[in-house]
Coordinates of C-alpha atoms in Angstrom, one line a residue:
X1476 CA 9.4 -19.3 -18.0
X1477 CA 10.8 -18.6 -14.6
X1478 CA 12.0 -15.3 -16.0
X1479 CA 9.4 -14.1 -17.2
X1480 CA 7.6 -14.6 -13.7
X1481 CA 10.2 -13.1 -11.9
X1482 CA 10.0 -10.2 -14.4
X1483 CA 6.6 -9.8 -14.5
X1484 CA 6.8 -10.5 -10.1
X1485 CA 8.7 -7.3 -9.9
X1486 CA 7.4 -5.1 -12.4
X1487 CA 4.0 -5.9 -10.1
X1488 CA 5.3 -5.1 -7.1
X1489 CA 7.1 -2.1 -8.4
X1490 CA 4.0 -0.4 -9.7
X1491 CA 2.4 -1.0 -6.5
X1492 CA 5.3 0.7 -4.6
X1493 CA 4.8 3.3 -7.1
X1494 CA 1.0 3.6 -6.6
X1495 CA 1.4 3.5 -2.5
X1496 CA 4.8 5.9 -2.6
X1497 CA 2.7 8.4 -4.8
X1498 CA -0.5 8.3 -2.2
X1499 CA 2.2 9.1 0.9
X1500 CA 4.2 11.8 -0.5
X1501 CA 2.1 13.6 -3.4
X1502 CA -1.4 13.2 -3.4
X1503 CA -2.1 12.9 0.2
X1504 CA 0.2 16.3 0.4
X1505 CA -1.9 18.2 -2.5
X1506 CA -5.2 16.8 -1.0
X1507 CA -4.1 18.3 1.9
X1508 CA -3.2 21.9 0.6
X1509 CA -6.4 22.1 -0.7
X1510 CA -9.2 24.9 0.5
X1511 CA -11.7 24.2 2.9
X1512 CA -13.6 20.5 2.2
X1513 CA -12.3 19.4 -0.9
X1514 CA -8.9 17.7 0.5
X1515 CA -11.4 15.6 2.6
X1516 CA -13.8 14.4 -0.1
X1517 CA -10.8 13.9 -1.8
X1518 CA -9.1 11.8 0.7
X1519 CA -12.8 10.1 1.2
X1520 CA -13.0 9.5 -2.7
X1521 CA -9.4 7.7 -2.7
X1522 CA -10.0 5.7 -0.3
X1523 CA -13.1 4.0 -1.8
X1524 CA -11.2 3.9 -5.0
X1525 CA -8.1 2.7 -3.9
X1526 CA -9.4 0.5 -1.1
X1527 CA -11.5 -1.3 -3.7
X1528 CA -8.6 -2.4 -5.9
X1529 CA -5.3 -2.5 -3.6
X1530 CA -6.7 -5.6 -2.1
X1531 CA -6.5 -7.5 -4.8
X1532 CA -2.9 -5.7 -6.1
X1533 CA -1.2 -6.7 -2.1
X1534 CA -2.4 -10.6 -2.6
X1535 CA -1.9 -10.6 -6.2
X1536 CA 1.5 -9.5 -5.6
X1537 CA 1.8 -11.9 -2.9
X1538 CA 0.6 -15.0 -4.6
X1539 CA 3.1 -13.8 -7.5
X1540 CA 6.4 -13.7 -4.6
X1541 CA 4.8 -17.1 -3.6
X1542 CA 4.8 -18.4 -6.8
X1543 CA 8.6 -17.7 -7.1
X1544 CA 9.8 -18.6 -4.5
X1545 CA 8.2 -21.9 -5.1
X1546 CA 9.8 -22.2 -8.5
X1547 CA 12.5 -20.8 -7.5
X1548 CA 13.3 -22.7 -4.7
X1549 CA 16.9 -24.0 -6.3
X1550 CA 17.7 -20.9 -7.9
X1551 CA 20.1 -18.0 -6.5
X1552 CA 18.0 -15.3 -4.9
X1553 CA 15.6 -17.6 -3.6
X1554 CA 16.2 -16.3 0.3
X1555 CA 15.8 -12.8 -0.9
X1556 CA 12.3 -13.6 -2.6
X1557 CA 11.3 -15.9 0.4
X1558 CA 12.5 -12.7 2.9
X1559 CA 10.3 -10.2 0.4
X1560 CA 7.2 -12.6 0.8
X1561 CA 7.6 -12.5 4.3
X1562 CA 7.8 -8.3 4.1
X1563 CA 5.1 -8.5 2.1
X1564 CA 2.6 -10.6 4.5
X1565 CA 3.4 -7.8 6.9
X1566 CA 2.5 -5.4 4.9
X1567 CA -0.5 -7.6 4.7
X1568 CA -1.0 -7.9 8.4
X1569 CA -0.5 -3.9 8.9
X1570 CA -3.0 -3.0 6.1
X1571 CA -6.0 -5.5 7.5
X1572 CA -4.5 -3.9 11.5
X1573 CA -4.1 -0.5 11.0
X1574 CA -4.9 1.3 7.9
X1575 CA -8.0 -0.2 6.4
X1576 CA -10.2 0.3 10.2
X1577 CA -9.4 4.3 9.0
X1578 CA -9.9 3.6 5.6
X1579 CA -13.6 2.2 6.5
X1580 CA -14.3 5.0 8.6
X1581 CA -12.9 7.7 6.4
X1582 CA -14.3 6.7 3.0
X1583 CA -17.7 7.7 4.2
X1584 CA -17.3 10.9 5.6
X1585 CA -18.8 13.6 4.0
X1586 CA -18.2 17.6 5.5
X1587 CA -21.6 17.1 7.2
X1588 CA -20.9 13.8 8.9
X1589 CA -17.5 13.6 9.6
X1590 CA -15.7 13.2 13.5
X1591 CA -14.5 16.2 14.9
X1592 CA -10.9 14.7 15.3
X1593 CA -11.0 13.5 11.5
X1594 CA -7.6 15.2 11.2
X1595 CA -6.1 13.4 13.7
X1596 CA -7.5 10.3 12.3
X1597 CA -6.1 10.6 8.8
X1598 CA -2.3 12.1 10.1
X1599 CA -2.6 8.7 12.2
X1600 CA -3.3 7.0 8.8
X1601 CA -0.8 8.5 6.9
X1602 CA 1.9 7.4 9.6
X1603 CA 0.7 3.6 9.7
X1604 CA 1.0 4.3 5.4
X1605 CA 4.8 5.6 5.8
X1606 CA 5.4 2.2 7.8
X1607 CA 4.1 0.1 5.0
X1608 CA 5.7 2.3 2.4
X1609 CA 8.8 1.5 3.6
X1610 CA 8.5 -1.7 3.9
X1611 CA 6.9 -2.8 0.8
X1612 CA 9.9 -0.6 -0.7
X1613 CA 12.0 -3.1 0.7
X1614 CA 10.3 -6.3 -0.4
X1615 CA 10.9 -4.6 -4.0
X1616 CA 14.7 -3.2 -3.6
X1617 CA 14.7 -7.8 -2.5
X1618 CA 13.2 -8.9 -5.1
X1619 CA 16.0 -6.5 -7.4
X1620 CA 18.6 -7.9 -5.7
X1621 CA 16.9 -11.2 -6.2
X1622 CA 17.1 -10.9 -10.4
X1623 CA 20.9 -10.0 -10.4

């Protein structure tokens, strides 16, 4: 049973890497490129969307790590899936700190409504999103190294 968690546990976390890797480096870059309003209703729409269910993906993943570690607690690995728990409450921390105040803000604006500086406001975004990125990368590439 505790390998099918662990399994499951990673596969999780790796598709929410995937998700969050995907919004940094592809979509947020074609949103970007795209003429006049439509990369900001874009950005806008994805952050309503994705706001609404990578809440529930971060603590489900969390709980899941937890979970592990828990049953785990014996087992070889288990510092690496406490250590990828702990990155993952960061990533936690930084999302409910940093990125979802912009979030808020930006999933409302519309081209008529929007701050003059909403630029500025979503490059700040994006670096905050590179941070966590990276680290939720790293909670994953621990709880790899915690299977083996």
């Amino acid at each position: 049973m505790l390998n099918a968690l662990e399994v499951f546990t990673t596969v999780a976390v790796g598709l929410m890497v995937g998700v969050e890797f995907s919004v940094a480096f592809v979509i947020n870059r074609i949103l970007d490129a795209l003429p006049e309003d439509s990369g900001q209703l874009g950005r806008a729409h994805g952050g309503r969307m994705l706001g609404a269910v990578m809440p529930v993906w971060y603590i489900g993943s969390l709980v899941l790590v937890g979970i592990w570690a828990v049953a785990g607690w014996h087992h070889q690995g288990a510092g690496l899936v406490v250590a990828a728990g702990a990155l993952l409450i960061l990533s936690v921390i930084m999302s409910l700190l940093l990125l979802v105040p912009i979030n808020n803000q930006g999933k409302t604006w519309t081209p008529d409504n929007r701050p003059a500086d909403w630029k500025e406001q979503m490059n700040r975004w994006d670096r905050f999103h590179y941070v966590r990125v990276a680290v939720i990368v790293a909670a994953f590439a621990l709880l790899v190294a915690a299977l083996t």
